[in-house]
PDB file of C-alpha atoms in Angstrom:
ATOM      1  CA  UNK J 170     -13.882   1.463  24.112  1.00 89.00           C
ATOM      2  CA  UNK J 171     -10.735   2.072  26.106  1.00 88.00           C
ATOM      3  CA  UNK J 172      -8.953   5.388  25.728  1.00 92.00           C
ATOM      4  CA  UNK J 173      -5.583   4.272  24.364  1.00 96.00           C
ATOM      5  CA  UNK J 174      -4.339   7.679  23.181  1.00 97.00           C
ATOM      6  CA  UNK J 175      -1.242   9.320  24.565  1.00 97.00           C
ATOM      7  CA  UNK J 176      -1.392  12.919  25.764  1.00 97.00           C
ATOM      8  CA  UNK J 177       1.424  15.216  24.597  1.00 97.00           C
ATOM      9  CA  UNK J 178       2.496  17.327  27.565  1.00 98.00           C
ATOM     10  CA  UNK J 179       5.372  19.077  25.803  1.00 98.00           C
ATOM     11  CA  UNK J 180       7.168  18.985  22.454  1.00 98.00           C
ATOM     12  CA  UNK J 181      10.538  20.402  21.398  1.00 98.00           C
ATOM     13  CA  UNK J 182      12.215  20.424  17.979  1.00 98.00           C
ATOM     14  CA  UNK J 183      15.538  18.583  18.244  1.00 98.00           C
ATOM     15  CA  UNK J 184      16.729  19.116  14.662  1.00 98.00           C
ATOM     16  CA  UNK J 185      15.034  20.401  11.538  1.00 97.00           C
ATOM     17  CA  UNK J 186      16.392  20.689   8.010  1.00 95.00           C
ATOM     18  CA  UNK J 187      15.359  19.525   4.533  1.00 88.00           C
ATOM     19  CA  UNK J 188      15.834  15.835   5.512  1.00 89.00           C
ATOM     20  CA  UNK J 189      14.493  15.618   9.049  1.00 95.00           C
ATOM     21  CA  UNK J 190      12.102  17.318  11.465  1.00 97.00           C
ATOM     22  CA  UNK J 191      12.814  15.415  14.677  1.00 98.00           C
ATOM     23  CA  UNK J 192      10.831  16.404  17.737  1.00 98.00           C
ATOM     24  CA  UNK J 193      11.093  15.184  21.309  1.00 98.00           C
ATOM     25  CA  UNK J 194       7.773  14.808  23.107  1.00 98.00           C
ATOM     26  CA  UNK J 195       6.903  14.328  26.732  1.00 98.00           C
ATOM     27  CA  UNK J 196       3.938  11.948  26.619  1.00 98.00           C
ATOM     28  CA  UNK J 197       1.529  10.708  29.249  1.00 98.00           C
ATOM     29  CA  UNK J 198       0.162   7.218  28.646  1.00 97.00           C
ATOM     30  CA  UNK J 199      -3.454   6.311  29.505  1.00 96.00           C
ATOM     31  CA  UNK J 200      -2.331   4.659  32.761  1.00 95.00           C
ATOM     32  CA  UNK J 201      -0.531   7.823  33.875  1.00 96.00           C
ATOM     33  CA  UNK J 202       3.070   6.846  33.112  1.00 97.00           C
ATOM     34  CA  UNK J 203       5.109   9.632  31.481  1.00 98.00           C
ATOM     35  CA  UNK J 204       7.643   8.918  28.722  1.00 97.00           C
ATOM     36  CA  UNK J 205      10.257  11.569  27.985  1.00 97.00           C
ATOM     37  CA  UNK J 206      11.671  11.947  25.488  1.00 98.00           C
ATOM     38  CA  UNK J 207       9.722  10.134  22.786  1.00 98.00           C
ATOM     39  CA  UNK J 208      11.113  11.047  19.373  1.00 98.00           C
ATOM     40  CA  UNK J 209       8.906  11.513  16.290  1.00 98.00           C
ATOM     41  CA  UNK J 210      10.078  12.493  12.810  1.00 97.00           C
ATOM     42  CA  UNK J 211       7.555  14.851  11.170  1.00 97.00           C
ATOM     43  CA  UNK J 212       7.873  14.215   7.429  1.00 95.00           C
ATOM     44  CA  UNK J 213       5.600  14.910   4.445  1.00 96.00           C
ATOM     45  CA  UNK J 214       3.561  12.186   2.779  1.00 97.00           C
ATOM     46  CA  UNK J 215       5.101  10.552  -0.253  1.00 98.00           C
ATOM     47  CA  UNK J 216       3.785   8.927  -3.416  1.00 98.00           C
ATOM     48  CA  UNK J 217       4.657   5.408  -4.564  1.00 98.00           C
ATOM     49  CA  UNK J 218       3.757   4.325  -8.102  1.00 98.00           C
ATOM     50  CA  UNK J 219       3.343   0.842  -9.559  1.00 98.00           C
ATOM     51  CA  UNK J 220       3.823   1.722 -13.242  1.00 98.00           C
ATOM     52  CA  UNK J 221       2.776  -0.924 -15.761  1.00 98.00           C
ATOM     53  CA  UNK J 222       2.972  -0.882 -19.566  1.00 98.00           C
ATOM     54  CA  UNK J 223       0.174  -2.322 -21.748  1.00 97.00           C
ATOM     55  CA  UNK J 224       2.360  -5.452 -22.062  1.00 96.00           C
ATOM     56  CA  UNK J 225       2.424  -5.903 -18.236  1.00 95.00           C
ATOM     57  CA  UNK J 226       6.016  -4.727 -17.918  1.00 98.00           C
ATOM     58  CA  UNK J 227       6.704  -2.944 -14.642  1.00 98.00           C
ATOM     59  CA  UNK J 228       8.812   0.214 -14.570  1.00 98.00           C
ATOM     60  CA  UNK J 229      11.099   0.132 -11.546  1.00 98.00           C
ATOM     61  CA  UNK J 230      14.216   1.939 -10.421  1.00 98.00           C
ATOM     62  CA  UNK J 231      17.506   0.911  -8.865  1.00 98.00           C
ATOM     63  CA  UNK J 232      19.026   3.324  -6.377  1.00 97.00           C
ATOM     64  CA  UNK J 233      21.331   3.429  -3.392  1.00 97.00           C
ATOM     65  CA  UNK J 234      19.673   3.602   0.036  1.00 96.00           C
ATOM     66  CA  UNK J 235      22.054   4.710   2.751  1.00 95.00           C
ATOM     67  CA  UNK J 236      19.937   3.369   5.630  1.00 94.00           C
ATOM     68  CA  UNK J 237      20.638  -0.195   4.490  1.00 97.00           C
ATOM     69  CA  UNK J 238      23.860   0.755   2.674  1.00 98.00           C
ATOM     70  CA  UNK J 239      23.015  -0.924  -0.618  1.00 97.00           C
ATOM     71  CA  UNK J 240      21.356  -0.473  -3.979  1.00 98.00           C
ATOM     72  CA  UNK J 241      17.694  -1.522  -3.927  1.00 98.00           C
ATOM     73  CA  UNK J 242      15.149  -2.316  -6.614  1.00 98.00           C
ATOM     74  CA  UNK J 243      12.184  -0.040  -5.964  1.00 98.00           C
ATOM     75  CA  UNK J 244       9.156   1.636  -7.435  1.00 98.00           C
ATOM     76  CA  UNK J 245       9.226   5.271  -8.538  1.00 98.00           C
ATOM     77  CA  UNK J 246       8.463   7.328  -5.432  1.00 98.00           C
ATOM     78  CA  UNK J 247       9.000  10.690  -3.819  1.00 97.00           C
ATOM     79  CA  UNK J 248       7.673  13.377  -1.529  1.00 96.00           C
ATOM     80  CA  UNK J 249       4.360  15.031  -2.224  1.00 97.00           C
ATOM     81  CA  UNK J 250       4.937  18.782  -2.272  1.00 96.00           C
ATOM     82  CA  UNK J 251       3.088  21.065   0.158  1.00 94.00           C
ATOM     83  CA  UNK J 252      -0.412  21.743  -1.194  1.00 97.00           C
ATOM     84  CA  UNK J 253      -0.011  19.210  -4.016  1.00 98.00           C
ATOM     85  CA  UNK J 254      -2.757  16.672  -4.693  1.00 98.00           C
ATOM     86  CA  UNK J 255      -1.284  13.206  -3.961  1.00 98.00           C
ATOM     87  CA  UNK J 256      -2.385  11.891  -7.373  1.00 98.00           C
ATOM     88  CA  UNK J 257      -0.613  14.798  -9.073  1.00 98.00           C
ATOM     89  CA  UNK J 258       2.456  14.112  -6.945  1.00 98.00           C
ATOM     90  CA  UNK J 259       2.435  10.472  -8.043  1.00 98.00           C
ATOM     91  CA  UNK J 260       2.217  11.454 -11.719  1.00 98.00           C
ATOM     92  CA  UNK J 261       4.998  14.034 -11.257  1.00 98.00           C
ATOM     93  CA  UNK J 262       7.321  11.599  -9.470  1.00 98.00           C
ATOM     94  CA  UNK J 263       6.752   8.928 -12.138  1.00 98.00           C
ATOM     95  CA  UNK J 264       7.628  11.378 -14.903  1.00 98.00           C
ATOM     96  CA  UNK J 265      10.623  12.924 -13.099  1.00 98.00           C
ATOM     97  CA  UNK J 266      12.217   9.644 -12.025  1.00 98.00           C
ATOM     98  CA  UNK J 267      11.507   7.517 -15.090  1.00 98.00           C
ATOM     99  CA  UNK J 268      10.365   9.732 -17.957  1.00 98.00           C
ATOM    100  CA  UNK J 269       7.131   7.696 -18.190  1.00 98.00           C
ATOM    101  CA  UNK J 270       3.565   9.026 -18.166  1.00 98.00           C
ATOM    102  CA  UNK J 271       0.476   7.096 -17.126  1.00 97.00           C
ATOM    103  CA  UNK J 272      -2.457   6.363 -19.418  1.00 95.00           C
ATOM    104  CA  UNK J 273      -4.503   6.139 -16.209  1.00 97.00           C
ATOM    105  CA  UNK J 274      -3.685   6.517 -12.538  1.00 98.00           C
ATOM    106  CA  UNK J 275      -5.727   4.897  -9.785  1.00 98.00           C
ATOM    107  CA  UNK J 276      -5.420   5.106  -6.012  1.00 98.00           C
ATOM    108  CA  UNK J 277      -4.426   1.838  -4.336  1.00 98.00           C
ATOM    109  CA  UNK J 278      -4.163   2.758  -0.653  1.00 98.00           C
ATOM    110  CA  UNK J 279      -2.651   5.036   1.962  1.00 98.00           C
ATOM    111  CA  UNK J 280      -0.357   3.325   4.444  1.00 98.00           C
ATOM    112  CA  UNK J 281       1.809   4.365   7.411  1.00 97.00           C
ATOM    113  CA  UNK J 282       5.281   2.866   6.883  1.00 96.00           C
ATOM    114  CA  UNK J 283       6.460   3.571  10.424  1.00 95.00           C
ATOM    115  CA  UNK J 284       3.498   4.636  12.562  1.00 96.00           C
ATOM    116  CA  UNK J 285       5.417   4.299  15.824  1.00 95.00           C
ATOM    117  CA  UNK J 286       7.709   7.285  15.297  1.00 96.00           C
ATOM    118  CA  UNK J 287       7.137   8.940  11.914  1.00 97.00           C
ATOM    119  CA  UNK J 288       4.201  11.069  10.735  1.00 97.00           C
ATOM    120  CA  UNK J 289       4.408  10.407   6.978  1.00 97.00           C
ATOM    121  CA  UNK J 290       2.093   8.183   4.985  1.00 98.00           C
ATOM    122  CA  UNK J 291       2.666   6.560   1.630  1.00 98.00           C
ATOM    123  CA  UNK J 292       0.015   7.332  -0.963  1.00 98.00           C
ATOM    124  CA  UNK J 293       0.192   4.375  -3.362  1.00 98.00           C
ATOM    125  CA  UNK J 294      -1.047   4.430  -6.953  1.00 98.00           C
ATOM    126  CA  UNK J 295      -1.308   2.090  -9.918  1.00 98.00           C
ATOM    127  CA  UNK J 296      -0.326   3.685 -13.229  1.00 98.00           C
ATOM    128  CA  UNK J 297      -1.625   1.645 -16.146  1.00 98.00           C
ATOM    129  CA  UNK J 298      -0.655   1.891 -19.815  1.00 98.00           C
ATOM    130  CA  UNK J 299       2.479   3.873 -19.070  1.00 98.00           C
ATOM    131  CA  UNK J 300       4.616   5.083 -21.954  1.00 98.00           C
ATOM    132  CA  UNK J 301       7.941   6.897 -22.319  1.00 98.00           C
ATOM    133  CA  UNK J 302       7.257  10.629 -22.657  1.00 97.00           C
ATOM    134  CA  UNK J 303      10.347  12.593 -21.575  1.00 97.00           C
ATOM    135  CA  UNK J 304      13.905  12.221 -20.316  1.00 96.00           C
ATOM    136  CA  UNK J 305      14.445  11.753 -16.586  1.00 95.00           C
ATOM    137  CA  UNK J 306      14.410  14.980 -14.582  1.00 94.00           C
ATOM    138  CA  UNK J 307      16.179  14.007 -11.371  1.00 95.00           C
ATOM    139  CA  UNK J 308      16.904  16.135  -8.320  1.00 91.00           C
ATOM    140  CA  UNK J 309      20.616  16.793  -7.801  1.00 92.00           C
ATOM    141  CA  UNK J 310      20.633  14.294  -4.906  1.00 91.00           C
ATOM    142  CA  UNK J 311      19.112  11.503  -7.020  1.00 92.00           C
ATOM    143  CA  UNK J 312      21.019   8.909  -9.010  1.00 95.00           C
ATOM    144  CA  UNK J 313      18.881   6.055 -10.235  1.00 95.00           C
ATOM    145  CA  UNK J 314      18.605   3.576 -13.053  1.00 97.00           C
ATOM    146  CA  UNK J 315      15.255   2.834 -14.718  1.00 98.00           C
ATOM    147  CA  UNK J 316      14.572  -0.897 -15.050  1.00 98.00           C
ATOM    148  CA  UNK J 317      11.722  -2.460 -17.025  1.00 98.00           C
ATOM    149  CA  UNK J 318      10.771  -5.962 -15.845  1.00 98.00           C
ATOM    150  CA  UNK J 319       8.193  -8.514 -16.947  1.00 98.00           C
ATOM    151  CA  UNK J 320       5.295  -8.784 -14.503  1.00 97.00           C
ATOM    152  CA  UNK J 321       6.106 -12.442 -13.878  1.00 96.00           C
ATOM    153  CA  UNK J 322       9.701 -11.518 -13.011  1.00 98.00           C
ATOM    154  CA  UNK J 323       8.429  -8.955 -10.487  1.00 98.00           C
ATOM    155  CA  UNK J 324       6.182 -11.605  -8.891  1.00 97.00           C
ATOM    156  CA  UNK J 325       9.199 -13.928  -8.621  1.00 98.00           C
ATOM    157  CA  UNK J 326      11.283 -11.166  -7.040  1.00 98.00           C
ATOM    158  CA  UNK J 327       8.500 -10.546  -4.506  1.00 97.00           C
ATOM    159  CA  UNK J 328       8.410 -14.239  -3.567  1.00 97.00           C
ATOM    160  CA  UNK J 329      12.201 -14.374  -3.224  1.00 98.00           C
ATOM    161  CA  UNK J 330      12.730 -11.119  -1.307  1.00 97.00           C
ATOM    162  CA  UNK J 331      14.175  -9.191  -4.266  1.00 97.00           C
ATOM    163  CA  UNK J 332      12.119  -6.113  -3.378  1.00 98.00           C
ATOM    164  CA  UNK J 333      12.914  -4.916   0.144  1.00 97.00           C
ATOM    165  CA  UNK J 334      11.069  -1.620   0.668  1.00 96.00           C
ATOM    166  CA  UNK J 335       7.996  -2.676   2.691  1.00 96.00           C
ATOM    167  CA  UNK J 336       5.592  -0.115   1.194  1.00 98.00           C
ATOM    168  CA  UNK J 337       6.743  -1.035  -2.316  1.00 98.00           C
ATOM    169  CA  UNK J 338       6.161  -4.717  -1.594  1.00 98.00           C
ATOM    170  CA  UNK J 339       2.624  -3.964  -0.383  1.00 98.00           C
ATOM    171  CA  UNK J 340       1.848  -1.832  -3.454  1.00 98.00           C
ATOM    172  CA  UNK J 341       3.168  -4.499  -5.822  1.00 98.00           C
ATOM    173  CA  UNK J 342       1.134  -7.247  -4.139  1.00 98.00           C
ATOM    174  CA  UNK J 343      -2.009  -5.095  -4.420  1.00 98.00           C
ATOM    175  CA  UNK J 344      -1.295  -4.426  -8.107  1.00 98.00           C
ATOM    176  CA  UNK J 345      -0.785  -8.167  -8.655  1.00 97.00           C
ATOM    177  CA  UNK J 346      -4.073  -8.849  -6.858  1.00 97.00           C
ATOM    178  CA  UNK J 347      -5.769  -6.477  -9.328  1.00 97.00           C
ATOM    179  CA  UNK J 348      -4.238  -8.390 -12.242  1.00 97.00           C
ATOM    180  CA  UNK J 349      -2.025  -5.499 -13.331  1.00 97.00           C
ATOM    181  CA  UNK J 350       1.172  -7.583 -13.426  1.00 96.00           C
ATOM    182  CA  UNK J 351      -0.264 -10.098 -15.851  1.00 92.00           C
TER     183      UNK J 351
END
């Protein structure tokens, strides 16, 4: 096997606050070439939840995403807190964003949404037999609308590009593969 790993020769924090932890690295490639700077955003993992009712209705959210400057249809999702079990983080995010609780919660997969320059992974879960349990408990920076869609409508939206977040698309396709969308 070839050694394809880069060697980090130096790393400096460029900016760090509650939204970003951007670091500039000086990296040596296996062939000896040095790249400087190479920027990597060091972010926490986040949970993404495909939440499905017993009737195969999918609980989704609509919210504004400034990166693409539009409102997107997404799955409930959010950062996993330091020291928090990812499954617990998924259950917490589902409840906070939608007010729904899961009858059962199963791990789907862990995926790197942007492995080239971001350290975070998405921990994706399938919540079955979800039910309304509480009012939304949103962070002050969150404004979102809960949307309940038929599983067949979600499949149509996937086919037609109506869900744009790549990780959310992957999680929904896996849930559909498992028969969770009906």
